[in-house]
Tab-separated table of C-alpha atoms in Angstrom:
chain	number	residue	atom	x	y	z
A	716	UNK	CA	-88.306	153.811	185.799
A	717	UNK	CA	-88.055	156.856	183.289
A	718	UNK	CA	-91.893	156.748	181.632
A	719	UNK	CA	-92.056	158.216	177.608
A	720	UNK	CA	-91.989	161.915	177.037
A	721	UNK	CA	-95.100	163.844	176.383
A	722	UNK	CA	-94.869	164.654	172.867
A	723	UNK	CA	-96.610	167.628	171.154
A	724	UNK	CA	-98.114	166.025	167.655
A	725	UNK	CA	-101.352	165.646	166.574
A	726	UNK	CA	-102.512	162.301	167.475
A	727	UNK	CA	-103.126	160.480	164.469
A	728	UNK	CA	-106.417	158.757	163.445
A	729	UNK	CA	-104.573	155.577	163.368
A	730	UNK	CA	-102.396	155.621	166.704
A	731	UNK	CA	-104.699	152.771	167.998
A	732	UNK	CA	-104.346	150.634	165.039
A	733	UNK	CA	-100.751	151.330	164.442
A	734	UNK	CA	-99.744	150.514	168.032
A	735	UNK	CA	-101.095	147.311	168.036
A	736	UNK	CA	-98.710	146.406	164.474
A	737	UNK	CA	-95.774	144.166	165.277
A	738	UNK	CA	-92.245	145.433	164.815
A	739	UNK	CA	-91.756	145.034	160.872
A	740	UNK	CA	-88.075	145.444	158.872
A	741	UNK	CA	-88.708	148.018	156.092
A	742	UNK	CA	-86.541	147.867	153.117
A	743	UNK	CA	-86.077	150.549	150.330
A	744	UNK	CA	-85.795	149.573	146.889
A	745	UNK	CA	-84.616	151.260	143.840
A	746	UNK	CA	-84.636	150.899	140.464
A	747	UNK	CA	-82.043	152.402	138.178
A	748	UNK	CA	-80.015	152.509	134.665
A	749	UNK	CA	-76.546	152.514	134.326
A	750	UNK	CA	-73.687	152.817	131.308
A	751	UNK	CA	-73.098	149.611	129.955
A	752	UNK	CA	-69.373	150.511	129.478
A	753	UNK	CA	-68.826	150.885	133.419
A	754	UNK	CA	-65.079	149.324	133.787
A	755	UNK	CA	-64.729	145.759	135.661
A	756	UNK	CA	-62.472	147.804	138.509
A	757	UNK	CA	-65.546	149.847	139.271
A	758	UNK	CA	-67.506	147.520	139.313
A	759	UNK	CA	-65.583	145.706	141.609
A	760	UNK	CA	-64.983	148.674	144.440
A	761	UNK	CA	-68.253	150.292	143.555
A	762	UNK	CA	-71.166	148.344	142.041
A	763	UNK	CA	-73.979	150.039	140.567
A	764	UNK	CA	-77.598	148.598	139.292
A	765	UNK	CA	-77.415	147.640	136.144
A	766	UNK	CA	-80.523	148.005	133.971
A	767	UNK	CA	-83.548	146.815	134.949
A	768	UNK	CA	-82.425	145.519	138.169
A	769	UNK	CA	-84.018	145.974	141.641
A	770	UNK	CA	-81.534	146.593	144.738
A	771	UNK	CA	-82.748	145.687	148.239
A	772	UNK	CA	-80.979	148.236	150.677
A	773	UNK	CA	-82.060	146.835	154.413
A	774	UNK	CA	-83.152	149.512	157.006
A	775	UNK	CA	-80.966	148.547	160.430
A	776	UNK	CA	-83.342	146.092	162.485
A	777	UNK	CA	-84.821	148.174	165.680
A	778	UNK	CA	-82.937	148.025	168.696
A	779	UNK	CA	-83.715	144.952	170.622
A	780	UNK	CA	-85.565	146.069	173.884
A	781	UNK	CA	-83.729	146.005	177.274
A	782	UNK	CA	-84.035	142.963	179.935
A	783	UNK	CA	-83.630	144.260	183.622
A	784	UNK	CA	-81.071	143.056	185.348
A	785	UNK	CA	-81.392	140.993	188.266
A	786	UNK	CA	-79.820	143.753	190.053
A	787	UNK	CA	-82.605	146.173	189.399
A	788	UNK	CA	-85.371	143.320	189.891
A	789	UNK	CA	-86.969	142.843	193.398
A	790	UNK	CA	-86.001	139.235	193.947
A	791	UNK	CA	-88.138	137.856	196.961
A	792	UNK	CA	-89.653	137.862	200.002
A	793	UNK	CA	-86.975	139.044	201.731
A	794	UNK	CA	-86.074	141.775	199.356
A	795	UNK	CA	-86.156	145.161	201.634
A	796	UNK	CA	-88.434	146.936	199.020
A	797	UNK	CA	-91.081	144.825	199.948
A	798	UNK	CA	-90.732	144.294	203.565
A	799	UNK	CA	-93.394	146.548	206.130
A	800	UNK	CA	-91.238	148.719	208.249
A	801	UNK	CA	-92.168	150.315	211.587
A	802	UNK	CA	-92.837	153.190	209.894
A	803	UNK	CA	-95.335	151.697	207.411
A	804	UNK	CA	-97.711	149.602	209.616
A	805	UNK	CA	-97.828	153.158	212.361
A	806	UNK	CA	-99.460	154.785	208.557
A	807	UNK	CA	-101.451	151.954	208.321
A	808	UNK	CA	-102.548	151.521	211.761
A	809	UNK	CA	-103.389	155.554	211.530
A	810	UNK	CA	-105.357	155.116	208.754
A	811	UNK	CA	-107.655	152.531	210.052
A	812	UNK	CA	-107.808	154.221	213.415
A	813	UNK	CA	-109.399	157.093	211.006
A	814	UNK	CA	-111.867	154.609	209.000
A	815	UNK	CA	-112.998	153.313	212.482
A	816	UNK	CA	-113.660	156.794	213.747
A	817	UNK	CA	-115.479	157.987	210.625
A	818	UNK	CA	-117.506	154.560	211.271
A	819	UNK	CA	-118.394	155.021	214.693
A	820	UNK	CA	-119.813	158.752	214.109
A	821	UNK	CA	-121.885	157.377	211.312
A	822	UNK	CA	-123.469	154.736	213.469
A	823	UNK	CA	-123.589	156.841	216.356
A	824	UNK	CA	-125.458	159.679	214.441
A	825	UNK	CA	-127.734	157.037	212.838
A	826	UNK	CA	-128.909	155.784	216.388
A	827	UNK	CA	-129.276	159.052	217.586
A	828	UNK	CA	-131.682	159.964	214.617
A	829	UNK	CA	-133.039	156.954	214.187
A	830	UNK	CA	-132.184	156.832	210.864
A	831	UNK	CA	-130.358	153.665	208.853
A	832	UNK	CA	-131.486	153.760	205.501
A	833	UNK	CA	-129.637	157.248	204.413
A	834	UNK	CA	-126.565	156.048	206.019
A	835	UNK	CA	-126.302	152.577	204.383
A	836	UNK	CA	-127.073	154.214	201.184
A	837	UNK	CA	-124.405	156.396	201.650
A	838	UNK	CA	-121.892	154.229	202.182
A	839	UNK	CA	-122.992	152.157	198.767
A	840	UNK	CA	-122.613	155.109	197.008
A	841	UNK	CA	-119.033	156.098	198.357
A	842	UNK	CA	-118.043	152.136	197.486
A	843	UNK	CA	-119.182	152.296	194.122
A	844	UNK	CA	-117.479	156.046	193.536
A	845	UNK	CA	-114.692	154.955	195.217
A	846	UNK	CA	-114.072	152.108	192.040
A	847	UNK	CA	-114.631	155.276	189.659
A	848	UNK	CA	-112.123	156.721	191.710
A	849	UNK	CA	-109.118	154.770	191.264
A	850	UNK	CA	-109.967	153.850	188.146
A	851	UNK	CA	-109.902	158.069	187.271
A	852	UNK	CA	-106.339	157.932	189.463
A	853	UNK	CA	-104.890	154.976	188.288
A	854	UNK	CA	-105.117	155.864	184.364
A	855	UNK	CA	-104.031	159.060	185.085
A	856	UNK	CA	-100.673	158.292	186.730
A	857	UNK	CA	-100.075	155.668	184.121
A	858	UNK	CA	-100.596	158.030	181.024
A	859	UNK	CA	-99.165	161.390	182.645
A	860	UNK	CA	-96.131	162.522	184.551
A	861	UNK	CA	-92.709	160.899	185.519
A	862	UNK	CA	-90.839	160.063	188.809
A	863	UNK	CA	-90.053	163.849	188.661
A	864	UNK	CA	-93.546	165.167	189.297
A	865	UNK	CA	-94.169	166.855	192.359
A	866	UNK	CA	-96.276	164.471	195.096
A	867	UNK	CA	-97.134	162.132	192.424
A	868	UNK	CA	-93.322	161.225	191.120
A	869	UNK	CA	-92.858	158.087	193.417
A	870	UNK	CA	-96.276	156.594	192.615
A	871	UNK	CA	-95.857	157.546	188.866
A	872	UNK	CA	-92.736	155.665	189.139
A	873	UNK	CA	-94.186	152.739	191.014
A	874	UNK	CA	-97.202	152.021	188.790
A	875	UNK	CA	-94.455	151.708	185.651
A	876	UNK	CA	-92.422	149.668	187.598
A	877	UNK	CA	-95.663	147.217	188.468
A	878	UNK	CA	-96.341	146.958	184.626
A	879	UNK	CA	-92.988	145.454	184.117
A	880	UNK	CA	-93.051	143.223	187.090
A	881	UNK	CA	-96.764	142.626	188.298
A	882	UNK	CA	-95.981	139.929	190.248
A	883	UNK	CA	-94.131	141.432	192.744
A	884	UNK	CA	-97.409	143.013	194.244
A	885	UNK	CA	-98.170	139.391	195.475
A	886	UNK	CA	-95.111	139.610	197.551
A	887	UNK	CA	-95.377	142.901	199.097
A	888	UNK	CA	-95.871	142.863	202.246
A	889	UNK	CA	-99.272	144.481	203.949
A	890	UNK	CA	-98.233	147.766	205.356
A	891	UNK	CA	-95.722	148.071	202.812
A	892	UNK	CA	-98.506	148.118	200.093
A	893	UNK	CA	-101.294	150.379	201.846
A	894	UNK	CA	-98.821	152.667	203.633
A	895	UNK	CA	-98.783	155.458	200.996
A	896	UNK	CA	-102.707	155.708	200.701
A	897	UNK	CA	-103.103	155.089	204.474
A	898	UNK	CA	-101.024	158.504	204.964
A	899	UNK	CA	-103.733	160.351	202.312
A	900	UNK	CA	-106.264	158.986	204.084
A	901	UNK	CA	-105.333	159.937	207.767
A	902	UNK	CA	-104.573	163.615	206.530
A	903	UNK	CA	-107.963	164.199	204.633
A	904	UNK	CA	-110.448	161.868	206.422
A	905	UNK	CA	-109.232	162.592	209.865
A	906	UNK	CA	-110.197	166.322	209.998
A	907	UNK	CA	-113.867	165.719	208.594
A	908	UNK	CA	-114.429	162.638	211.040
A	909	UNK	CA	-113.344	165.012	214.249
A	910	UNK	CA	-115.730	167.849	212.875
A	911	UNK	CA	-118.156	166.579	210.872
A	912	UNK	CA	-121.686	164.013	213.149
A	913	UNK	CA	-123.737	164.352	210.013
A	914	UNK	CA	-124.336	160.345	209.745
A	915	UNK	CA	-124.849	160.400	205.896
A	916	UNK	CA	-121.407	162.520	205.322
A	917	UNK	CA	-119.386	160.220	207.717
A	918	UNK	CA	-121.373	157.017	206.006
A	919	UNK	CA	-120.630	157.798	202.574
A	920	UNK	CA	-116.671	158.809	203.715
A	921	UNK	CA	-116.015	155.442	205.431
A	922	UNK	CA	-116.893	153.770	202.726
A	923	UNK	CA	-115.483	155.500	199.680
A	924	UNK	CA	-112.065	156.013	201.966
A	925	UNK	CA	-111.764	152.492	203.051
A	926	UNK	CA	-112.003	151.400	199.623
A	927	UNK	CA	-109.403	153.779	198.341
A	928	UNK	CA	-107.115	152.706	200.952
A	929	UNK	CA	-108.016	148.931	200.713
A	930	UNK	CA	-107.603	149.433	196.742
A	931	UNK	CA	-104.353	148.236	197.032
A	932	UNK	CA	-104.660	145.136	198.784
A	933	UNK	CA	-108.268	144.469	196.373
A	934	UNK	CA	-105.176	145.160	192.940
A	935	UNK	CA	-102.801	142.886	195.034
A	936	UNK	CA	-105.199	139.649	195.272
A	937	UNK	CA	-106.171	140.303	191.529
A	938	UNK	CA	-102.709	139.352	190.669
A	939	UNK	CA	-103.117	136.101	192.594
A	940	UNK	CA	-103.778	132.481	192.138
A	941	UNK	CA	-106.691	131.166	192.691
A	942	UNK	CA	-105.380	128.182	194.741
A	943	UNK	CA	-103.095	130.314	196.905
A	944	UNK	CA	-105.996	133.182	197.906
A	945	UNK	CA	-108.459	132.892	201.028
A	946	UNK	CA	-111.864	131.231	199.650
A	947	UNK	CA	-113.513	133.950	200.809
A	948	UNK	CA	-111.547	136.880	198.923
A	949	UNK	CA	-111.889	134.222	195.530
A	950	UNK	CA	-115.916	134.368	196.909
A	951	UNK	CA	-115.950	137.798	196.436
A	952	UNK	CA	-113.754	138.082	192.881
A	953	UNK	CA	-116.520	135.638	191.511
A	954	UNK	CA	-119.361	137.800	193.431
A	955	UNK	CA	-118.219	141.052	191.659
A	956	UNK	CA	-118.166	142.712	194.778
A	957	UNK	CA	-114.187	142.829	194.567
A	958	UNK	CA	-112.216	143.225	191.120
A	959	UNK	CA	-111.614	139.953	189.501
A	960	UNK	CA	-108.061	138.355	188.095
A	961	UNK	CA	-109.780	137.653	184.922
A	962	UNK	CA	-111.046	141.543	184.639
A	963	UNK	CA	-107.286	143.013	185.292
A	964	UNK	CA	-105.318	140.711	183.745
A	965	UNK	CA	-107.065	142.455	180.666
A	966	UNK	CA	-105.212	145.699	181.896
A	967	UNK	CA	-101.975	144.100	181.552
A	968	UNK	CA	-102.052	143.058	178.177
A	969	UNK	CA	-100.839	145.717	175.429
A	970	UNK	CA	-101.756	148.593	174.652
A	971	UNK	CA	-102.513	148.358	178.353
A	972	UNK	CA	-105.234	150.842	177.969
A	973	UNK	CA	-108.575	149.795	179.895
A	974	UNK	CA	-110.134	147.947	182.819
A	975	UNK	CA	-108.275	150.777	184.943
A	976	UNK	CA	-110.523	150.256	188.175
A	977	UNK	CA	-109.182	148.244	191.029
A	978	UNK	CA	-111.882	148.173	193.681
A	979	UNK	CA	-114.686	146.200	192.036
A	980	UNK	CA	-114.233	146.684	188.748
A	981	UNK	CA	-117.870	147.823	188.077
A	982	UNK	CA	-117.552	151.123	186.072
A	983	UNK	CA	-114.807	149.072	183.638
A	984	UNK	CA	-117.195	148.023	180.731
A	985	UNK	CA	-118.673	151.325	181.345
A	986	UNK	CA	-115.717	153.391	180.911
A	987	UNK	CA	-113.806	151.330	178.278
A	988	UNK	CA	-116.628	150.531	176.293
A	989	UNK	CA	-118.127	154.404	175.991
A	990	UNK	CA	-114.156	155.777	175.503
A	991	UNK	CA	-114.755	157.716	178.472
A	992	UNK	CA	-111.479	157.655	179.051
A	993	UNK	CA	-110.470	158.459	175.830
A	994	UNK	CA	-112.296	161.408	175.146
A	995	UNK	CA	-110.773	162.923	178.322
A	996	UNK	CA	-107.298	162.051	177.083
A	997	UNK	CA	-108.069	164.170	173.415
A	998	UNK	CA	-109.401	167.178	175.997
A	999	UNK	CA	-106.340	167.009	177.291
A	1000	UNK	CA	-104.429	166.859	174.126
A	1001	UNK	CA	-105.766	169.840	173.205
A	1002	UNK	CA	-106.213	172.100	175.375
A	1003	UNK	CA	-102.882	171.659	177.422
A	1004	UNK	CA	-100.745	169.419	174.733
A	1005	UNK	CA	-100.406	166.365	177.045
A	1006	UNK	CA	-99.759	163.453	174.742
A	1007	UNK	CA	-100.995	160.249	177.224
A	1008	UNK	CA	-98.229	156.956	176.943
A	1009	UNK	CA	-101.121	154.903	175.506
A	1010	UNK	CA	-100.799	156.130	172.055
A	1011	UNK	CA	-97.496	155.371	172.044
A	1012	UNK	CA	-96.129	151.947	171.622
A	1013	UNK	CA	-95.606	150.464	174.554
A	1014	UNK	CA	-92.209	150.807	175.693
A	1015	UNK	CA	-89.952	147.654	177.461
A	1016	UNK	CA	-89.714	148.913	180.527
A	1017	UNK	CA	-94.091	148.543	180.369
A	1018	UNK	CA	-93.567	145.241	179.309
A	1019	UNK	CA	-93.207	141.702	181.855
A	1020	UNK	CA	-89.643	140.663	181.637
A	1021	UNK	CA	-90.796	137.010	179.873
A	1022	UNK	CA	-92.805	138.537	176.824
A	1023	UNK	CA	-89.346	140.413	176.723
A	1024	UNK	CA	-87.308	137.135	176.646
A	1025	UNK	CA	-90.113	135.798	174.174
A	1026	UNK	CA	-89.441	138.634	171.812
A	1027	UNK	CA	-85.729	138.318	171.371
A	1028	UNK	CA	-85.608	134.703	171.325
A	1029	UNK	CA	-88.207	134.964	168.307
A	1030	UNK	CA	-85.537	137.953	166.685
């Protein structure tokens, strides 16, 4: 899904205002004089105002935005694009294998020190960065880059896609959804769990990994229904411990802007409510040029497929 091109204008004062406006029909009017003694004939092939009279010349209505095709829409649960392959649950399976060995030299370490409370504390810490985290990722491969960016492209490419069709995130399959940060996690976690015993280090890496990979899976049950999610995962929405539906839903509204944080959800207020965010996006601006996608109106293809239909339907 092509994303909006990084313009180089200086963001005006208004962008947040002015992309919230709906879609108005501007019309120019003049008003002019004319010779009474214009002949009928010219009048006829080539009218002109007449004294004192206004003309309404229409502006051409904005182009209607595009509905995907069934063709280009995953259809169910037996579309391949959301199946697991072998492939996918060996990166998955790898990646836990990792998180278990991290584990195991924390707890090991902490029994041979007899120490618990550093460790613990630890791995707090690395699950409440680890919400910062994706929150940090996730708004920057929504504002920045395309499907043509180098390592990023594909995820670039599949966070657009997810704005246009959220719900197919429900019908992903397991390995299919964690695969891609399962393979991170093996390459960067693995190393410091084979050399690293420090307890604290391996604590605090457990913790903030597991919840990066397990991000994912924590975005994919904030998409679901209530009645169809285990009473435990709803337990822990409600708890605050995992990000809520109510709290992302708020993501996928437009401009589609805040609540970027898919692990508990915890730093969102923070971040959205200081312009955290924000200010990072005008340091980028200017020192680099990078125009982020949220001060642009959103686009169609950021847009679910039935406010689409709503839209033209109301046209």
């Amino acid at each position: 899904m092509s994303s909006l091109a990084q313009h180089k204008h200086l963001p005006s004062l208004h962008h947040q205002v002015c992309k919230r406006q709906l879609l108005l029909h501007p019309v120019r009017v003049y008003c002019s004089s004319s010779n009474s003694t214009t002949t009928t004939a010219a009048a006829t092939t080539n009218p002109k105002p007449n004294g004192n009279q206004l003309v309404i010349e229409p502006r051409p209505a904005p182009s209607r935005p595009t509905v995907v095709t069934a063709a280009t829409r995953p259809m169910d649960n037996n579309d391949p694009s959301l199946q697991s392959t072998w492939s996918h649950r060996a990166w998955v399976t790898a990646g836990c294998t990792t998180l278990l060995i991290s584990l195991g030299e924390s707890i090991k370490g902490s029994i041979g020190l007899h120490m618990w409370a550093e460790p613990i504390l630890a791995g707090c810490a690395g699950y409440i960065l680890a919400d910062l985290g994706s929150g940090v990722y996730h708004w920057a491969i929504d504002n920045y880059g395309d499907g043509t960016t180098p390592l990023f492209g594909a995820q670039i490419e599949a966070f657009q896609g997810h704005h246009k069709f959220p719900w197919t995130i429900t019908r992903r399959q397991f390995a299919n959804n964690l695969h891609a940060l399962a393979r991170v996690v093996t390459f960067t976690v693995l190393p410091i769990a084979i050399l690293c015993h420090d307890p604290v280090v391996q604590g605090f890496v457990a913790l903030f990994a597991g919840c990066i990979m397990f991000s994912q899976q924590f975005h994919a049950w904030a998409h679901g229904t209530k009645s169809r999610l285990p009473p435990l995962v709803v337990a822990l929405q409600e708890a605050g411990v995992l990000v809520s539906r109510s709290q992302h839903a708020a993501h996928h509204r437009p401009p589609y802007d805040n609540n970027y944080c898919i692990v508990s959800g915890v730093w969102n207020e923070f971040l959205d409510k200081n312009r955290v965010l924000e200010a990072l996006e005008m340091m980028l601006y200017f020192q680099l040029g990078l125009r982020p996608r949220s001060w642009s109106e959103p686009a169609s293809e950021w847009m679910e497929e039935v406010e689409i239909t709503t839209q033209i339907e109301a046209q």
